[in-house]
mmCIF file of C-alpha atoms in Angstrom:
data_model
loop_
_atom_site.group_PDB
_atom_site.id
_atom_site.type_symbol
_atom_site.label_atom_id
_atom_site.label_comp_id
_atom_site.label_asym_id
_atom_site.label_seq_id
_atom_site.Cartn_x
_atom_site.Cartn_y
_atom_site.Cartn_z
ATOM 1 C CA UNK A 1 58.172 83.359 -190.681
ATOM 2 C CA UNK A 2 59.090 79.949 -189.532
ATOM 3 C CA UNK A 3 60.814 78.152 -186.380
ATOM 4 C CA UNK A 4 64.463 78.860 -187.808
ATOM 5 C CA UNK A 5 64.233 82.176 -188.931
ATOM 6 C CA UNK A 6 62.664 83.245 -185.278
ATOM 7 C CA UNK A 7 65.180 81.686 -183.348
ATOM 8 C CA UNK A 8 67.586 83.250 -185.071
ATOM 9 C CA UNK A 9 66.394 86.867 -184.600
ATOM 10 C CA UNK A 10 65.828 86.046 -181.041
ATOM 11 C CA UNK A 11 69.795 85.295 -180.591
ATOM 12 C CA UNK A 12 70.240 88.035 -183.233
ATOM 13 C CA UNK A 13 73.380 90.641 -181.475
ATOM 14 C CA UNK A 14 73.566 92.859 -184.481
ATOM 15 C CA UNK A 15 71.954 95.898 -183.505
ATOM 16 C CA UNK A 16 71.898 97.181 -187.286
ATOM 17 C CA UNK A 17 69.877 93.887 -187.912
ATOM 18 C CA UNK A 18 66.962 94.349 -184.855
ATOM 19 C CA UNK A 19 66.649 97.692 -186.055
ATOM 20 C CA UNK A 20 65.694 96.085 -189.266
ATOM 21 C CA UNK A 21 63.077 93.845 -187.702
ATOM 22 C CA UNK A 22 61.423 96.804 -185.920
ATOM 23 C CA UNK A 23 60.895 98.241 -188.873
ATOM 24 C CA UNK A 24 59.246 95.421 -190.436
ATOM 25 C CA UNK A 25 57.085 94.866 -187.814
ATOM 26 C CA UNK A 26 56.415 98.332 -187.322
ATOM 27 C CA UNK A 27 55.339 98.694 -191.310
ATOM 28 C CA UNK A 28 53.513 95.534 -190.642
ATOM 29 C CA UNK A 29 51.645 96.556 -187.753
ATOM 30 C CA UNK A 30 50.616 99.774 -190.116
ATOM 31 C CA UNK A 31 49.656 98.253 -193.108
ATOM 32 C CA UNK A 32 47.050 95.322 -190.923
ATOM 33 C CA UNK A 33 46.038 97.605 -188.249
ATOM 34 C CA UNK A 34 46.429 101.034 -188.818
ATOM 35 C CA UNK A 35 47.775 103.715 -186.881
ATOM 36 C CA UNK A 36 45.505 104.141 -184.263
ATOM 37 C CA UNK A 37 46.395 102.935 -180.666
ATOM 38 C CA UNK A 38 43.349 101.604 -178.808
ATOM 39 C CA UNK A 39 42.933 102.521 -175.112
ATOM 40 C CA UNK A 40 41.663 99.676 -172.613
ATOM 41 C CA UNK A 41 40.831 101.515 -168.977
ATOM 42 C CA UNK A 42 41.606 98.589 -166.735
ATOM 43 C CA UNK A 43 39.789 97.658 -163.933
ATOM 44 C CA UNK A 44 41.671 95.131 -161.471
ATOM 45 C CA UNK A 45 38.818 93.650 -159.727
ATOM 46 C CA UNK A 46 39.906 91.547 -156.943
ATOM 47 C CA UNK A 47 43.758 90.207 -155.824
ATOM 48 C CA UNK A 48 42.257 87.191 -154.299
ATOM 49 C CA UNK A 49 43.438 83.876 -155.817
ATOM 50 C CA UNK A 50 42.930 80.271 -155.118
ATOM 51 C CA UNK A 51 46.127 79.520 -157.066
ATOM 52 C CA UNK A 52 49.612 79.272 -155.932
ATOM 53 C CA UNK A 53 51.712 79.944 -159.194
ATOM 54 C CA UNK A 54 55.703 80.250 -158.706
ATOM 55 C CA UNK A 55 55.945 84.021 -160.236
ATOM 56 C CA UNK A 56 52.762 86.505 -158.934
ATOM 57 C CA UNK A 57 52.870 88.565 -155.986
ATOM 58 C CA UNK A 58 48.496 87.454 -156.161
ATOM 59 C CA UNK A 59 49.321 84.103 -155.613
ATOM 60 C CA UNK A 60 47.577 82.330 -152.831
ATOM 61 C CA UNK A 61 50.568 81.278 -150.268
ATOM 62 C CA UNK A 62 51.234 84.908 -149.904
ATOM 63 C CA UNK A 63 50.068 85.989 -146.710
ATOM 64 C CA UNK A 64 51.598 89.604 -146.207
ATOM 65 C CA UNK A 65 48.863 90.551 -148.782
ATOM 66 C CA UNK A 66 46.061 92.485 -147.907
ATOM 67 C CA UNK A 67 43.450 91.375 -149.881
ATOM 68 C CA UNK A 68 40.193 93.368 -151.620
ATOM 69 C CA UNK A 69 37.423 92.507 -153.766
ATOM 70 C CA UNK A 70 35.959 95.720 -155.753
ATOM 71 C CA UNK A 71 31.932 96.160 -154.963
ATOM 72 C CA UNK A 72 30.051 96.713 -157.853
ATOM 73 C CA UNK A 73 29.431 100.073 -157.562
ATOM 74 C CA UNK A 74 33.258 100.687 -157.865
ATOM 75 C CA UNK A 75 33.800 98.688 -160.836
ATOM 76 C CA UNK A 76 31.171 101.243 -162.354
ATOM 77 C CA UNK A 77 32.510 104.238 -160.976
ATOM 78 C CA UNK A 78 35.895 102.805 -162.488
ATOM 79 C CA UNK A 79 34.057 102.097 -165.950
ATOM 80 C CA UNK A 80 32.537 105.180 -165.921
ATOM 81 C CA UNK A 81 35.923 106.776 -165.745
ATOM 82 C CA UNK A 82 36.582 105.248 -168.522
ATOM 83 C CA UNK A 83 33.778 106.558 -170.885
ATOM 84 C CA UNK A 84 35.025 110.141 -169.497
ATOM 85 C CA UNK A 85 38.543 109.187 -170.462
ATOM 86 C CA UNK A 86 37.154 108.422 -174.004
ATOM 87 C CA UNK A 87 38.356 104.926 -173.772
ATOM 88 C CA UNK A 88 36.581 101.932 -175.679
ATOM 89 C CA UNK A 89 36.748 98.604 -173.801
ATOM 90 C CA UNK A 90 37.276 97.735 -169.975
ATOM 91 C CA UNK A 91 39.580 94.716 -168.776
ATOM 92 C CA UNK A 92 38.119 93.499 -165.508
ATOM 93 C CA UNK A 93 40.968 91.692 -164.492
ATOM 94 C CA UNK A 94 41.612 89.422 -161.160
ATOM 95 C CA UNK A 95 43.205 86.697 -159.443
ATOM 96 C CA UNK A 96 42.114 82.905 -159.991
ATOM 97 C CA UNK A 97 38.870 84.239 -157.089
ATOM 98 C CA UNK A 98 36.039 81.976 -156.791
ATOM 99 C CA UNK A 99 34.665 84.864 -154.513
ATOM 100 C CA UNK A 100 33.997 86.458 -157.850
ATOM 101 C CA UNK A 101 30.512 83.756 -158.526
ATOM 102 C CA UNK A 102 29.171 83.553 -162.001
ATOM 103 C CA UNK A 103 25.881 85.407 -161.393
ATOM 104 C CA UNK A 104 27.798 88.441 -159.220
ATOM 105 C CA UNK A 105 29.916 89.377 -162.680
ATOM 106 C CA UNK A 106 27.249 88.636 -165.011
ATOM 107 C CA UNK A 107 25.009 91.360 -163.610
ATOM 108 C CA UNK A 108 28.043 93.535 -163.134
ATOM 109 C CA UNK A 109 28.831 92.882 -166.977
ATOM 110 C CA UNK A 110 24.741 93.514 -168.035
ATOM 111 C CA UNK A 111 25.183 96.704 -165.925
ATOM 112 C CA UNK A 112 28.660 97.872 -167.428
ATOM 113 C CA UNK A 113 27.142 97.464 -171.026
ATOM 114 C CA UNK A 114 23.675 98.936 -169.900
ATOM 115 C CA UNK A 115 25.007 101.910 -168.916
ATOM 116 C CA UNK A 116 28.665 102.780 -170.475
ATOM 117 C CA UNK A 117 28.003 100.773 -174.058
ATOM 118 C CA UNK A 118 31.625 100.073 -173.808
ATOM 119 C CA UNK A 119 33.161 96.665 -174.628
ATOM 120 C CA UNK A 120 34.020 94.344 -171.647
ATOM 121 C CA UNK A 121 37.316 92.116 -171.792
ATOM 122 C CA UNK A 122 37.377 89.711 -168.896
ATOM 123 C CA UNK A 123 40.610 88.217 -167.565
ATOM 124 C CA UNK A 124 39.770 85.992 -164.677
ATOM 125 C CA UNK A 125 41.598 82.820 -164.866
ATOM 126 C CA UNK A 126 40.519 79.109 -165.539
ATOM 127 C CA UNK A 127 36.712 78.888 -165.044
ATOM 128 C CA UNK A 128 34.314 76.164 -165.408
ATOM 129 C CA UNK A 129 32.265 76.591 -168.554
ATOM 130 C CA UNK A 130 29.148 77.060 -167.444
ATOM 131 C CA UNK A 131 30.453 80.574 -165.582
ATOM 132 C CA UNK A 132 32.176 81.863 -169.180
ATOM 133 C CA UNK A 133 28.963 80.436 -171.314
ATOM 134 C CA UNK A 134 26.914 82.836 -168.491
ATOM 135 C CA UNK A 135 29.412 85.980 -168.899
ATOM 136 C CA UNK A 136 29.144 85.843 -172.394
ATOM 137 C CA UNK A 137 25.312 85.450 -172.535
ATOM 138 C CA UNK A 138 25.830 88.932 -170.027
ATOM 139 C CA UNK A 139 27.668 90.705 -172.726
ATOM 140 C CA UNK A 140 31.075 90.088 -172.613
ATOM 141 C CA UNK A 141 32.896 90.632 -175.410
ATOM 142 C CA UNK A 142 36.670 88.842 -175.065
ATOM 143 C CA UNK A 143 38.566 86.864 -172.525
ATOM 144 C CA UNK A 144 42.542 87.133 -171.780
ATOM 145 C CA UNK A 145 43.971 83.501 -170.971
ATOM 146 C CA UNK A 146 47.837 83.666 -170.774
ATOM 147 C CA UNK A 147 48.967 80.116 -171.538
ATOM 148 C CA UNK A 148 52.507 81.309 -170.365
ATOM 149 C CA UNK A 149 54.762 78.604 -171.612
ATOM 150 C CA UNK A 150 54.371 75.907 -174.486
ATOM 151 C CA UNK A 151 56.785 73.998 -172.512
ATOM 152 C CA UNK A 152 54.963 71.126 -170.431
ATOM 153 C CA UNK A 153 57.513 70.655 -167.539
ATOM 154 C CA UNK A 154 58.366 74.347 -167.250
ATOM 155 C CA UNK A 155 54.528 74.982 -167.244
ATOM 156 C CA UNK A 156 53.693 72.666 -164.484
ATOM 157 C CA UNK A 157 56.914 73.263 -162.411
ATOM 158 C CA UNK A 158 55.845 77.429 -162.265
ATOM 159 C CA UNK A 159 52.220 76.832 -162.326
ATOM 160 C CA UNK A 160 50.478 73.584 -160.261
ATOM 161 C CA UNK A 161 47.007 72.800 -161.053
ATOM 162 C CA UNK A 162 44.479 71.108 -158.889
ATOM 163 C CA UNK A 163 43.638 67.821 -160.460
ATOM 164 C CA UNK A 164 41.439 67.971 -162.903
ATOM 165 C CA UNK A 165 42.047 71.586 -164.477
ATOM 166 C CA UNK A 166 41.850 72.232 -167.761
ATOM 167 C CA UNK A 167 44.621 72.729 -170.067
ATOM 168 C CA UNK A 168 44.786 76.325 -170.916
ATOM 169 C CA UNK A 169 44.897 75.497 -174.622
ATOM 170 C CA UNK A 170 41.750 74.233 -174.550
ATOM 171 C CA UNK A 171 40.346 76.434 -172.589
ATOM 172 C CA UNK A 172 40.930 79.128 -175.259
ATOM 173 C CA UNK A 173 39.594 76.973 -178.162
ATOM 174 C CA UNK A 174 36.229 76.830 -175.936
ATOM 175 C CA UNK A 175 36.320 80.508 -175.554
ATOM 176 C CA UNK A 176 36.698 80.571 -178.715
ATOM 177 C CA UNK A 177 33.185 78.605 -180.059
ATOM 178 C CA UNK A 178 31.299 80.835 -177.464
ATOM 179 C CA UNK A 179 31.888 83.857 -179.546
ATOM 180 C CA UNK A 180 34.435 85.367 -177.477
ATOM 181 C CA UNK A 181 37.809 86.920 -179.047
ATOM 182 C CA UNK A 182 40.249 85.568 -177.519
ATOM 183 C CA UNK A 183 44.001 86.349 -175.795
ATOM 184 C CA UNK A 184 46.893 84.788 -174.430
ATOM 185 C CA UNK A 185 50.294 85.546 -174.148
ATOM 186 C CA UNK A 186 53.636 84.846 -172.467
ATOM 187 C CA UNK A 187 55.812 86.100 -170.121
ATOM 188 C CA UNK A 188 59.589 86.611 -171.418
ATOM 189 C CA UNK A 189 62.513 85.207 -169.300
ATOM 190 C CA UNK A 190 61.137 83.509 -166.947
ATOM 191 C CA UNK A 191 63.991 80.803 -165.469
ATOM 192 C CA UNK A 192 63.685 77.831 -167.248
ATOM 193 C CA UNK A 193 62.170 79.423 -170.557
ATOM 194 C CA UNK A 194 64.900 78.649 -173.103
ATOM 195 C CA UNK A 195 64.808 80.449 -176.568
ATOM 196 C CA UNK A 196 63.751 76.961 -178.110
ATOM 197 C CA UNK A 197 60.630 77.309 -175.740
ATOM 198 C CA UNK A 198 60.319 81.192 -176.638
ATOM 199 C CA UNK A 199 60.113 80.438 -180.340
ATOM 200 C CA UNK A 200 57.556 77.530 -179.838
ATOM 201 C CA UNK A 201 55.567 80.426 -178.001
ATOM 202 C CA UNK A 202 55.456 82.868 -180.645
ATOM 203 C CA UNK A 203 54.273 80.204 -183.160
ATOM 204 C CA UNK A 204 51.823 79.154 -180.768
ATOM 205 C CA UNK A 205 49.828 82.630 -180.962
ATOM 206 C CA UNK A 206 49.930 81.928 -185.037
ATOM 207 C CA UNK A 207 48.300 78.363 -184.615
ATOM 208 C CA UNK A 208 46.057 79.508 -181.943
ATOM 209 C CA UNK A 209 44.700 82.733 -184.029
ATOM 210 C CA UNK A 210 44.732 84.394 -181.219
ATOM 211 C CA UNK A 211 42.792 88.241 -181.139
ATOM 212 C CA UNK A 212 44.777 89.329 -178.806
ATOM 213 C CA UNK A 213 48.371 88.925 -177.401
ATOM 214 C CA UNK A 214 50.260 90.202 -174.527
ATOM 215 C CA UNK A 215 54.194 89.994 -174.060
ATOM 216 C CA UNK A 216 56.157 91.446 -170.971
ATOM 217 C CA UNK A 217 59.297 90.747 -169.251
ATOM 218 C CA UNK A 218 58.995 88.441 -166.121
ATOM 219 C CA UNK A 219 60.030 90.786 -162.975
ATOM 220 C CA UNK A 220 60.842 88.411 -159.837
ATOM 221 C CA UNK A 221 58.588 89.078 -157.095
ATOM 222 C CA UNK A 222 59.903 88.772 -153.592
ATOM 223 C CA UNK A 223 56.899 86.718 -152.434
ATOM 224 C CA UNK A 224 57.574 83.732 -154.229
ATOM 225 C CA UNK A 225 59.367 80.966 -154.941
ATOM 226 C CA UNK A 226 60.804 82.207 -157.992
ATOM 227 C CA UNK A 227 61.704 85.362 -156.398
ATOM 228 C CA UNK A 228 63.378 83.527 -153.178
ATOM 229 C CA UNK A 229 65.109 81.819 -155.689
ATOM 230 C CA UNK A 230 63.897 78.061 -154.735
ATOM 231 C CA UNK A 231 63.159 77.026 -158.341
ATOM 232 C CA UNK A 232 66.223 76.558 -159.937
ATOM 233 C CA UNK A 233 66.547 76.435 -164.023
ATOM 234 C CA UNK A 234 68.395 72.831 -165.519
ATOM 235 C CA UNK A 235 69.324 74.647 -168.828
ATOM 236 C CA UNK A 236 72.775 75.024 -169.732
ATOM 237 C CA UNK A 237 74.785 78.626 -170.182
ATOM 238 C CA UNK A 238 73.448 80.573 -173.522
ATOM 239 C CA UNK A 239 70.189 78.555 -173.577
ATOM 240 C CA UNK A 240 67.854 80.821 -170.999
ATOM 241 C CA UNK A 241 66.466 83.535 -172.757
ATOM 242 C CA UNK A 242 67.017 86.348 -171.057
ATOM 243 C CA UNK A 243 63.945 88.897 -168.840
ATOM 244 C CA UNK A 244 65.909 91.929 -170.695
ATOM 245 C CA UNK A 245 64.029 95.325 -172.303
ATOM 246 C CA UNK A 246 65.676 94.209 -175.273
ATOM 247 C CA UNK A 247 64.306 90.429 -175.717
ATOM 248 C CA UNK A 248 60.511 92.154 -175.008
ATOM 249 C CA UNK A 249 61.292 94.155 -178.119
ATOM 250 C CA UNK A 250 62.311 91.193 -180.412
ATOM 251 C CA UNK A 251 59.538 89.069 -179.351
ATOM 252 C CA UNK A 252 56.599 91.783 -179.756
ATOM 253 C CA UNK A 253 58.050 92.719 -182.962
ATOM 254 C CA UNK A 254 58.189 88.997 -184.221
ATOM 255 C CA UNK A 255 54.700 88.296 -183.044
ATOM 256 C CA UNK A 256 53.554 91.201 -185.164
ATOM 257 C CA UNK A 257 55.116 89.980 -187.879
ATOM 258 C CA UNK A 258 53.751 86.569 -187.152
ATOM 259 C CA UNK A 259 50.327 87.390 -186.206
ATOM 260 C CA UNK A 260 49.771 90.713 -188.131
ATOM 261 C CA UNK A 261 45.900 91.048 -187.193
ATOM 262 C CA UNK A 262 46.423 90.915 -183.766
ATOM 263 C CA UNK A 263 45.587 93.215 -181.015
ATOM 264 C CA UNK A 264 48.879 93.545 -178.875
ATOM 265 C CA UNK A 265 49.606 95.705 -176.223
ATOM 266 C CA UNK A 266 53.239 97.707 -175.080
ATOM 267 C CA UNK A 267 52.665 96.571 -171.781
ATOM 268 C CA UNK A 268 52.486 97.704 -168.144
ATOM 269 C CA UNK A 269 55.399 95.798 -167.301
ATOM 270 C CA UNK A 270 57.201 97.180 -170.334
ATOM 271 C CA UNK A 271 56.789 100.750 -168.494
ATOM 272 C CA UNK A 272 57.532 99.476 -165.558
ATOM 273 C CA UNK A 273 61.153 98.492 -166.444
ATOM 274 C CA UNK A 274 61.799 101.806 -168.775
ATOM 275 C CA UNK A 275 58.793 104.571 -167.391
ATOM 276 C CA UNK A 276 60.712 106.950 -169.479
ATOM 277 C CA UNK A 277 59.884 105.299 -173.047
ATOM 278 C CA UNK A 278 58.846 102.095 -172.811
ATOM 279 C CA UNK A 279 55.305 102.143 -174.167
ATOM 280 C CA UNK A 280 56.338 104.360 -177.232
ATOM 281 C CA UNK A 281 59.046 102.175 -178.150
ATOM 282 C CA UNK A 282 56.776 99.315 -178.180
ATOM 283 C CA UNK A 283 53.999 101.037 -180.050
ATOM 284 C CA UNK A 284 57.234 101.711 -182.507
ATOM 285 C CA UNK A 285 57.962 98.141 -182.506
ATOM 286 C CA UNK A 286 54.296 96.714 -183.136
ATOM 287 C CA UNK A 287 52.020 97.188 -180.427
ATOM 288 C CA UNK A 288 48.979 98.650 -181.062
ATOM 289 C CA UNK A 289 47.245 98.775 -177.924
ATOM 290 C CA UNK A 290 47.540 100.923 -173.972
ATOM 291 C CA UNK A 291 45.845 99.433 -170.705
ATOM 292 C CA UNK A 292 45.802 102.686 -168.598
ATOM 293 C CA UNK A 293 45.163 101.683 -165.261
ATOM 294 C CA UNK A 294 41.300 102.928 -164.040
ATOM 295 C CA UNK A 295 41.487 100.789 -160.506
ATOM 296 C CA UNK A 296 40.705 103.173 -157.611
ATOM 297 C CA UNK A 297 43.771 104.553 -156.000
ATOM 298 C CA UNK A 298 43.329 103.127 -152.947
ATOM 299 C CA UNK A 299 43.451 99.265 -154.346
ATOM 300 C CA UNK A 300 45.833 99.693 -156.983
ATOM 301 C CA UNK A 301 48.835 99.016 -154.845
ATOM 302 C CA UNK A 302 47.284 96.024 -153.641
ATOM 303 C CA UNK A 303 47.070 93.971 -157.209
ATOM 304 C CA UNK A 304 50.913 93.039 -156.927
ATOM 305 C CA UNK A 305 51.715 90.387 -159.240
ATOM 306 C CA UNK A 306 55.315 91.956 -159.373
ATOM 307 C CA UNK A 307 56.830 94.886 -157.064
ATOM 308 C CA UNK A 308 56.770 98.188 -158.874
ATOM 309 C CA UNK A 309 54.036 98.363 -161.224
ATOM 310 C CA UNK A 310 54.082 101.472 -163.342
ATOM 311 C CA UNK A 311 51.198 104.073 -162.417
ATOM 312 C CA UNK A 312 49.906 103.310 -159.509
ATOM 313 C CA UNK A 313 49.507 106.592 -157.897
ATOM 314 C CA UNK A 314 48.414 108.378 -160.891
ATOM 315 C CA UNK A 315 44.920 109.426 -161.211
ATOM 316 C CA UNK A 316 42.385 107.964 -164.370
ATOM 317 C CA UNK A 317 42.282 111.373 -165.776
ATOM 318 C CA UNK A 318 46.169 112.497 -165.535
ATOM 319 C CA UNK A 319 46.883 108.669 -166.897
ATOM 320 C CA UNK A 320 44.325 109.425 -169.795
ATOM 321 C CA UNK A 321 45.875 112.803 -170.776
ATOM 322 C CA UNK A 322 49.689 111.558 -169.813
ATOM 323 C CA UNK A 323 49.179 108.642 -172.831
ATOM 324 C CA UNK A 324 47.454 110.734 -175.224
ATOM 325 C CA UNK A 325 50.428 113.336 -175.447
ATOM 326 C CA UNK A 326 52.862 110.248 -175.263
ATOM 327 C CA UNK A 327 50.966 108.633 -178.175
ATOM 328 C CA UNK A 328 50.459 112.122 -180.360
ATOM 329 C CA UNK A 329 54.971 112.747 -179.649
ATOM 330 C CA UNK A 330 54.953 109.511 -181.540
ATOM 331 C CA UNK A 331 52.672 110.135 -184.613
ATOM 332 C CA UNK A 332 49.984 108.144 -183.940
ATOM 333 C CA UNK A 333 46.697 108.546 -183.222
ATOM 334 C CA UNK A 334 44.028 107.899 -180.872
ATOM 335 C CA UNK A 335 41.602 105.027 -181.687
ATOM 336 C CA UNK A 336 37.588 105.239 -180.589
ATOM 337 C CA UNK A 337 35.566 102.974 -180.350
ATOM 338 C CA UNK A 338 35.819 99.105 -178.942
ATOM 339 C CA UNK A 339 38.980 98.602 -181.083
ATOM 340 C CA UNK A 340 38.354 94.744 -182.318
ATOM 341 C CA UNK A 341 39.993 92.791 -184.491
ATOM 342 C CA UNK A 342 39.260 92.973 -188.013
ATOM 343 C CA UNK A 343 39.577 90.061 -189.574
ATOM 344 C CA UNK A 344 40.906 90.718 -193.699
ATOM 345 C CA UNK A 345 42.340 88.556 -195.901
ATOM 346 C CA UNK A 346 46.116 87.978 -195.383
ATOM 347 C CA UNK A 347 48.037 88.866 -198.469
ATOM 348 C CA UNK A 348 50.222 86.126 -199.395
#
């Protein structure tokens, strides 16, 4: 699939049409990576961050947050929750926290695979080098990256870097040579992302070979200046692409289609704007993957990046048994195991 023909289906308003589409993608996400969905217990490890992007509730400038860093012996307790809950993998995920030093999460990641055998996915921001060669070495198994936007100016005008920070793209081509899978992703909508930009994304994941790729709608958080409304979009009327339910859809299906090895997950932010089916219609639509949330209860309100994430008062076990029926209504199964990607020979 190529530049034209996604732009079009991303301005597509036929409805007979999508429906086509979602069944491609949903035949395509069959065919390359079966019908299991893989469960990912995730662990949200600290909401400190040094950074000050324009979108997350995390970000640094926000200073009605009350801030926590997990102690190791919770992250375990929360990994060990999720051997009980039969999951596969863990995502220890946190703000940009330099709190979190290379040698603290390396023995946390030695103990994790010690004890559980499960595989560790690490989502921690931009790090020097030296800390991701040392987390690999630990036993770390794949890092989540979200480049965000393709578009330079957008990217810098909703995310400043310090001087001297790496470009995410690289970044993710180093992971990459350390042995790590690697993920990115985008967020959909955000003001200022035009559907020129959105397509550029989704061919991005193609020419990145990305493992793993995570799409969601951007959900204004009060806290920020994208929320307050002080970043203001210079595109012209029909140009944004829009933060709809809808536009998720189209753009997980098309990066199925485009990237048809790839892990990708229906989101928490999908169930967070439709609790009521969200996650099974994006399982129907390509995804392949669920994050249930494993954070202890008492923190989980605390990792805001937008206001009214999906399960937060829901206990590991009720989460675990709640997705398992959703997932078995659908006619899919349950996958074991660390759920990697396979990489097979594309048919042409």
């Amino acid at each position: 699939m190529h530049y034209d023909e996604i732009i079009s289906w991303l301005r597509e308003t036929d409805s007979g049409r999508l429906d086509a589409l979602y069944a491609k993608a949903d035949e395509t996400r069959s065919r390359f990576v079966g019908d299991e969905v893989h469960l990912r217990g995730l662990i949200e490890v600290s909401n400190y961050c040094c950074r000050s992007c324009a979108y997350c509730g995390l970000r640094g400038g926000n200073r009605d947050l009350q801030r926590y860093r997990l102690t190791p012996e919770e992250i375990l307790e929360a990994a060990r929750a999720a051997v009980s809950n039969g999951y596969g993998t863990v995502v220890m995920q946190a703000g940009e926290d330099h709190g979190i030093t290379a040698g603290w999460l390396a023995d946390v990641i030695h103990r994790i695979k010690k004890e559980t055998g499960l595989a560790v996915t690490l989502s921690m921001g931009e790090r020097a080098e030296s800390d991701l060669a040392e987390w690999r070495h630990a036993g770390a198994d794949r890092y989540l990256l979200r480049f965000e936007t393709t578009d330079p100016e957008l990217y810098r005008k909703i995310h400043p870097a310090p001087p001297g920070a790496p470009s995410r793209i690289a970044l993710l081509q180093k992971l990459r040579q350390m042995g790590y899978e690697t993920g990115s992703g985008v967020m959909i909508g955000i003001p200022g992302q035009s559907y020129e930009t959105l397509t550029r994304d989704i061919l991005a994941f193609r020419e990145l070979d990305l493992d793993m790729i995570g799409v969601g709608p951007y959900i204004p958080h009060p806290a920020t200046p994208l929320g307050r409304g002080l970043l203001h979009s210079d595109l012209r009327e029909g140009e944004q692409a829009p933060a709809t339910e809808d536009m998720c859809y189209r753009v997980l299906a098309l990066t199925r289609i485009v990237c048809p090895q790839a892990n990708i997950p229906a989101t928490t932010a999908l169930a967070t704007i439709n609790g009521r089916s969200g996650r099974e219609l994006g399982l129907q639509r390509g995804a392949n993957v669920i994050m249930p949330n494993v954070t202890p209860l008492e923190y989980r309100r605390l990792y805001e990046i937008y206001p009214g994430k999906a399960c937060i008062t829901e206990s590991p076990q009720h989460c675990g048994t709640c997705i398992r029926s959703r997932i078995h209504a659908i006619g899919r199964t349950v996958g074991t195991g660390p759920g990697g990607r396979v990489r097979e020979a594309v048919p042409a």
